Amino acid sequence: MQTPICDLLGCEVPIFAFSHCRDVVAAVTRAGGFGVLGASTGSPEQLEVELAWLDEHTGGRPYGVDVIVPSTYDERAEVPPAELEAMIPDGHRAFQDRLLTEAGVPELPDDERARLRAELAAGRGGMTPDGARRLVKVALAHPSVRMVVSALGAPPPDVVEDLKAHDVVVGALCGKASHARRQIEAGVQVVVAQGTEAGGHTGEISTMVLVPEVVAVADGRAAVLAAGGISHGSQIAAALAMGADGVWCGTIWLGTRESELDDFERAALYATPTEGTARRRARTGKTVRMTRSELSEAWERPGAPGYLPTPLQGVLYNEAHARVVRARRGDLWSFPAGQSVGAVTGETGVADVMYRLQSEYGEAVERLAAVNDREDLS
């Protein structure tokens, strides 16, 4: 399964794992893949702790970091939490509180609410231009960080130049071929073609359609990773057949025992069928593919208030999400996840998933070889 990107980044197989959980990143990296830590929602101090831990638990193998380096941003990202909450209209807060109260979901204790606000404040700081640059600076201080990926398009020119000066590979996610073209022209070396099947912020074009288009645009100038709905080794074979250099996976790691989800959240995830996700704006104000629930769908119904702009919608929704998790209410629980969630049906380990993907890939290649043999005989 080795492709040129394995030589570029120093991994054994081109299976890339995006996760906000350092345990998943380390386990995938140790198993021969390439783990990428989602770092945009933390402070530089938190990132330093995470990367120091990864350095100790990856055996010297290379891994990556995913950040958001916006060229433009909403200045409300730097407003103190108390002031930000004051900007939320009373009608929106009343709508959400009424929904949860009628469902019997208790409010958060004061200490938990304070902790949540502090975490949100730290996370928003990482999404400002200066805050993201501080995260990149932390990443560059760790020699094992081999790639930095920008989640929202190509990083600014100064960041690209800084990364390349440190011999760190520049990556970026895209949802359209036109995005990929601009990213490559800006110096991106690895383009992640993310289809609409993917979890989180994602576009409208399917992976099967998007990948060949991005491969054509890249034309050898950048490596391409296929992302969105990938949960089987046969899909890896298909991605390579379409010209991709590897695959980028996220949802399949959520069900592992190493993931950041607790037992309640994993059980809710296992119960979600393939058709149980939708692109909704309830979580952040921007379109996110997430598992559907009574909470996510309430905002879509007639009479619901309009979505708030980012980051106000996220501030409102995150507190509701924390209340739902604390109350252990699976009917109200939603989490960013792709359509491959239907393949996540029970607890497993990262190493088991890595083995399964490679085994299924081998079987798919053998099936294709058998087809070729039949054609040769005819």
XYZ file of C-alpha atoms in Angstrom:
378
model
C 0.000 0.000 0.000
C 3.011 2.298 0.093
C 2.737 5.410 -2.074
C 5.099 8.391 -2.550
C 3.465 10.260 0.326
C 4.785 7.597 2.688
C 8.320 8.562 1.672
C 7.482 12.254 1.984
C 6.139 11.973 5.521
C 7.893 8.910 6.869
C 4.916 6.628 7.478
C 4.509 2.983 6.462
C 0.990 3.102 5.012
C -0.968 6.097 3.633
C -3.739 5.962 6.218
C -4.133 9.354 7.871
C -6.097 9.757 11.083
C -7.532 13.105 12.108
C -8.471 13.218 15.778
C -8.735 15.653 18.659
C -7.544 12.817 20.896
C -3.799 12.358 21.350
C -4.261 8.667 22.206
C -5.752 8.004 18.752
C -2.997 10.002 17.039
C -0.298 8.058 18.869
C -1.892 4.653 18.297
C -2.349 5.209 14.542
C 1.204 6.498 14.225
C 2.638 3.519 16.083
C 0.621 1.205 13.819
C 2.325 2.614 10.731
C -0.173 5.289 9.729
C 0.055 9.042 10.162
C -1.852 10.621 13.025
C -2.897 14.279 12.856
C -3.896 16.071 16.056
C -6.728 18.604 15.791
C -5.311 21.555 17.713
C -7.413 24.554 16.706
C -9.591 24.582 19.827
C -6.811 24.706 22.417
C -4.318 27.187 23.795
C -0.570 27.148 22.997
C 0.072 25.905 26.519
C -2.344 23.009 26.052
C -0.829 22.154 22.686
C 2.659 22.056 24.189
C 1.463 19.505 26.751
C -0.195 17.389 24.053
C 2.805 17.403 21.717
C 5.259 16.618 24.510
C 3.088 13.607 25.355
C 2.952 12.549 21.702
C 6.731 12.805 21.399
C 6.994 10.320 24.254
C 4.347 7.927 22.941
C 5.019 7.716 19.202
C 8.471 6.132 19.387
C 10.101 8.909 17.376
C 7.715 8.422 14.442
C 6.450 11.549 12.625
C 2.927 12.887 13.073
C 0.950 15.991 12.123
C -0.989 18.912 13.596
C -4.207 20.442 12.238
C -4.872 24.146 12.862
C -7.091 26.920 11.515
C -5.124 29.940 10.296
C -7.813 32.352 9.054
C -6.960 35.143 6.664
C -10.105 36.920 7.916
C -12.042 36.394 11.103
C -14.842 37.738 13.238
C -13.457 40.016 15.948
C -16.019 38.554 18.339
C -13.649 35.575 18.619
C -11.599 37.645 21.068
C -14.518 39.006 23.124
C -14.548 37.749 26.752
C -17.043 34.905 27.320
C -19.364 36.964 29.521
C -19.644 39.701 26.888
C -20.087 37.132 24.131
C -22.956 35.467 25.972
C -24.600 38.853 26.424
C -24.761 39.122 22.616
C -26.993 36.042 22.369
C -30.603 37.189 21.825
C -33.016 36.312 24.640
C -35.324 34.576 22.183
C -32.615 32.129 21.050
C -31.621 31.297 24.617
C -35.261 30.869 25.650
C -35.903 28.556 22.697
C -33.048 26.239 23.645
C -33.713 26.365 27.397
C -37.392 25.589 26.840
C -36.518 22.576 24.687
C -34.153 21.138 27.297
C -36.406 21.940 30.257
C -39.395 20.260 28.636
C -37.167 17.237 27.967
C -36.194 17.109 31.658
C -32.529 18.024 31.175
C -31.131 19.836 34.252
C -29.058 22.981 34.009
C -25.300 22.788 34.535
C -23.881 23.404 38.015
C -22.125 26.772 38.314
C -18.638 25.235 38.490
C -19.181 23.202 35.307
C -20.561 26.217 33.484
C -17.495 28.259 34.485
C -15.143 25.519 33.298
C -16.965 25.268 29.970
C -16.713 29.010 29.414
C -12.990 28.955 30.137
C -12.477 26.142 27.623
C -14.469 27.997 24.985
C -12.432 31.144 25.524
C -9.175 29.231 25.044
C -10.493 27.505 21.951
C -11.642 30.692 20.270
C -8.185 32.194 20.766
C -6.694 29.456 18.598
C -8.931 30.455 15.704
C -7.695 34.037 15.391
C -4.797 34.844 13.039
C -2.377 35.599 15.882
C -3.610 32.716 18.033
C -3.221 30.217 15.202
C 0.297 31.458 14.515
C 1.152 30.815 18.161
C -0.077 27.232 17.752
C 2.097 26.826 14.639
C 5.089 28.142 16.585
C 4.544 25.488 19.249
C 4.288 22.781 16.589
C 7.536 23.883 14.947
C 9.360 23.402 18.238
C 8.707 19.640 18.006
C 10.885 17.868 15.393
C 8.454 14.931 15.151
C 5.774 17.236 13.694
C 6.254 16.489 10.000
C 3.122 18.142 8.599
C 0.850 21.047 9.563
C -2.602 21.036 7.977
C -4.863 24.065 7.645
C -8.500 23.109 8.103
C -9.919 26.133 6.266
C -7.943 26.620 3.094
C -4.305 27.482 2.474
C -2.396 29.151 5.306
C -1.241 32.765 4.756
C 2.034 33.207 2.801
C 4.153 33.937 5.894
C 2.972 30.726 7.582
C 3.636 28.662 4.441
C 7.113 30.138 4.195
C 7.820 29.486 7.883
C 6.677 25.856 7.672
C 8.756 25.133 4.588
C 11.799 26.825 6.139
C 11.520 24.261 8.952
C 11.110 21.422 6.411
C 7.535 20.845 7.575
C 5.047 19.749 4.899
C 2.089 22.080 4.315
C -1.368 20.513 4.009
C -4.900 21.870 3.570
C -8.466 20.586 3.260
C -10.695 21.420 0.306
C -14.256 20.723 -0.779
C -13.986 21.913 -4.392
C -11.460 21.575 -7.189
C -11.244 25.367 -7.348
C -10.205 25.411 -3.697
C -7.460 22.894 -4.424
C -6.163 25.001 -7.309
C -5.815 28.076 -5.089
C -4.207 26.044 -2.318
C -1.565 24.529 -4.592
C -0.782 27.941 -6.030
C -0.312 29.159 -2.436
C 2.280 26.452 -1.762
C 0.220 23.613 -0.257
C 1.967 20.255 -0.760
C -0.762 17.865 0.444
C -4.408 18.515 -0.467
C -7.114 16.652 1.443
C -10.101 16.296 -0.900
C -12.956 16.094 1.595
C -16.293 14.927 0.249
C -19.678 15.755 1.720
C -19.797 12.336 3.415
C -17.217 13.565 5.943
C -18.019 14.686 9.459
C -17.571 18.265 10.636
C -17.451 21.310 8.361
C -17.884 19.893 4.890
C -19.208 20.860 1.469
C -21.721 19.396 -0.952
C -19.644 17.377 -3.448
C -19.322 13.623 -2.884
C -15.934 12.007 -2.364
C -16.261 9.831 -5.490
C -16.753 12.915 -7.640
C -14.370 15.263 -5.834
C -11.231 13.132 -5.661
C -10.662 12.674 -9.435
C -11.308 16.390 -9.956
C -8.727 17.363 -7.333
C -6.232 14.806 -8.667
C -6.590 16.384 -12.119
C -6.021 19.860 -10.691
C -3.009 18.716 -8.651
C -1.453 17.117 -11.755
C 1.549 15.888 -9.755
C 2.221 19.272 -8.142
C 0.811 18.122 -4.795
C -0.161 14.869 -3.136
C -3.897 14.207 -2.751
C -5.647 12.432 0.106
C -9.232 11.214 -0.224
C -11.528 11.988 2.693
C -15.202 11.521 3.450
C -17.049 8.316 4.295
C -13.976 6.076 4.258
C -14.282 3.122 6.619
C -13.298 0.060 4.536
C -10.080 -1.076 2.928
C -11.856 -1.430 -0.411
C -12.420 2.332 -0.323
C -8.681 2.832 0.103
C -8.122 0.760 -3.029
C -10.746 2.855 -4.822
C -9.079 6.095 -3.677
C -5.700 4.952 -4.973
C -7.330 3.832 -8.225
C -8.720 7.358 -8.643
C -5.220 8.779 -8.302
C -5.134 9.709 -4.628
C -1.970 9.074 -2.639
C -3.793 7.924 0.474
C -6.868 8.423 2.667
C -7.797 10.753 5.505
C -10.191 9.286 8.087
C -11.909 10.754 11.135
C -15.200 9.124 12.097
C -13.895 5.551 12.263
C -11.638 6.457 15.204
C -14.483 7.845 17.329
C -15.706 4.370 18.191
C -12.341 3.108 19.414
C -11.531 2.750 23.078
C -8.764 5.309 22.615
C -11.104 8.091 21.447
C -12.122 11.175 23.404
C -15.734 10.015 23.739
C -16.921 8.529 27.024
C -18.928 5.306 27.311
C -22.285 7.092 26.963
C -21.202 8.972 23.843
C -19.725 5.876 22.210
C -22.945 3.949 22.844
C -24.924 6.775 21.195
C -22.522 6.712 18.267
C -22.842 2.935 17.846
C -26.627 3.325 17.630
C -26.410 5.842 14.775
C -27.142 4.331 11.336
C -25.513 5.444 8.096
C -28.489 7.672 7.324
C -28.402 9.139 10.840
C -26.256 12.161 10.020
C -27.109 15.476 8.392
C -25.462 18.778 7.530
C -26.742 21.215 10.134
C -25.802 24.671 11.393
C -26.975 24.100 14.966
C -23.513 23.408 16.367
C -21.414 26.321 15.099
C -23.549 28.505 12.840
C -21.768 26.978 9.839
C -22.736 23.761 8.095
C -21.459 20.729 10.022
C -22.215 17.092 9.251
C -23.269 15.651 12.590
C -25.422 12.907 14.061
C -29.092 13.866 14.085
C -30.969 14.192 17.360
C -33.965 16.002 18.822
C -31.639 18.886 19.676
C -30.081 19.254 16.230
C -33.415 18.956 14.418
C -35.288 21.377 16.679
C -33.481 24.265 15.009
C -34.761 23.110 11.597
C -38.447 23.097 12.482
C -41.002 25.813 11.708
C -41.024 28.459 14.415
C -37.399 27.967 15.428
C -35.271 31.131 15.562
C -32.733 31.668 12.803
C -29.182 30.478 13.324
C -26.779 32.881 14.990
C -23.463 33.791 13.331
C -20.229 32.159 14.424
C -19.159 32.075 17.255
C -22.491 32.939 18.953
C -24.323 29.799 17.803
C -21.460 27.652 19.076
C -21.473 29.292 22.498
C -25.198 28.676 22.821
C -25.102 25.107 21.527
C -22.015 23.974 23.473
C -23.681 24.597 26.806
C -26.733 22.642 25.673
C -24.474 19.812 24.514
C -22.745 19.721 27.908
C -26.129 19.497 29.632
C -27.171 16.624 27.362
C -23.954 14.672 28.010
C -24.227 15.201 31.769
C -27.846 13.973 31.688
C -26.906 10.977 29.496
C -29.658 11.698 26.969
C -28.935 9.829 23.767
C -32.084 11.166 22.098
C -30.664 14.692 22.336
C -26.986 13.922 21.729
C -25.337 15.084 18.511
C -21.675 15.027 17.542
C -19.710 15.763 14.351
C -19.538 12.497 12.407
C -19.543 11.388 8.788
C -21.740 8.910 6.960
C -19.244 6.163 7.746
C -20.740 6.196 11.251
C -22.911 3.284 10.136
C -19.783 1.106 10.126
C -18.984 2.060 13.731
C -21.154 -0.413 15.594
C -19.108 -1.526 18.600
C -15.988 -0.872 20.593
C -12.681 -1.769 19.018
C -9.113 -0.535 19.180
C -7.090 1.649 16.840
C -4.670 -1.183 16.062
C -7.607 -3.445 15.167
C -9.016 -0.835 12.789
C -5.620 -0.355 11.140
C -5.236 -4.112 10.640
C -8.772 -4.446 9.248
C -8.314 -1.610 6.758
C -5.095 -3.106 5.407
C -6.534 -6.618 5.272
C -9.614 -5.394 3.391
C -7.392 -3.413 1.045
C -5.455 -6.576 0.211
C -8.674 -8.468 -0.475
C -9.903 -5.686 -2.765
C -6.654 -5.705 -4.733
C -6.920 -9.480 -5.119
C -10.466 -9.128 -6.468
C -9.267 -6.611 -9.034
C -6.390 -8.915 -10.000
C -8.880 -11.741 -10.546
C -10.906 -9.481 -12.865
C -7.766 -8.684 -14.846
C -6.915 -12.383 -15.059
C -10.355 -13.107 -16.534
C -9.850 -10.390 -19.122
C -6.432 -11.807 -20.049
C -7.944 -15.276 -20.532
C -10.659 -13.900 -22.817
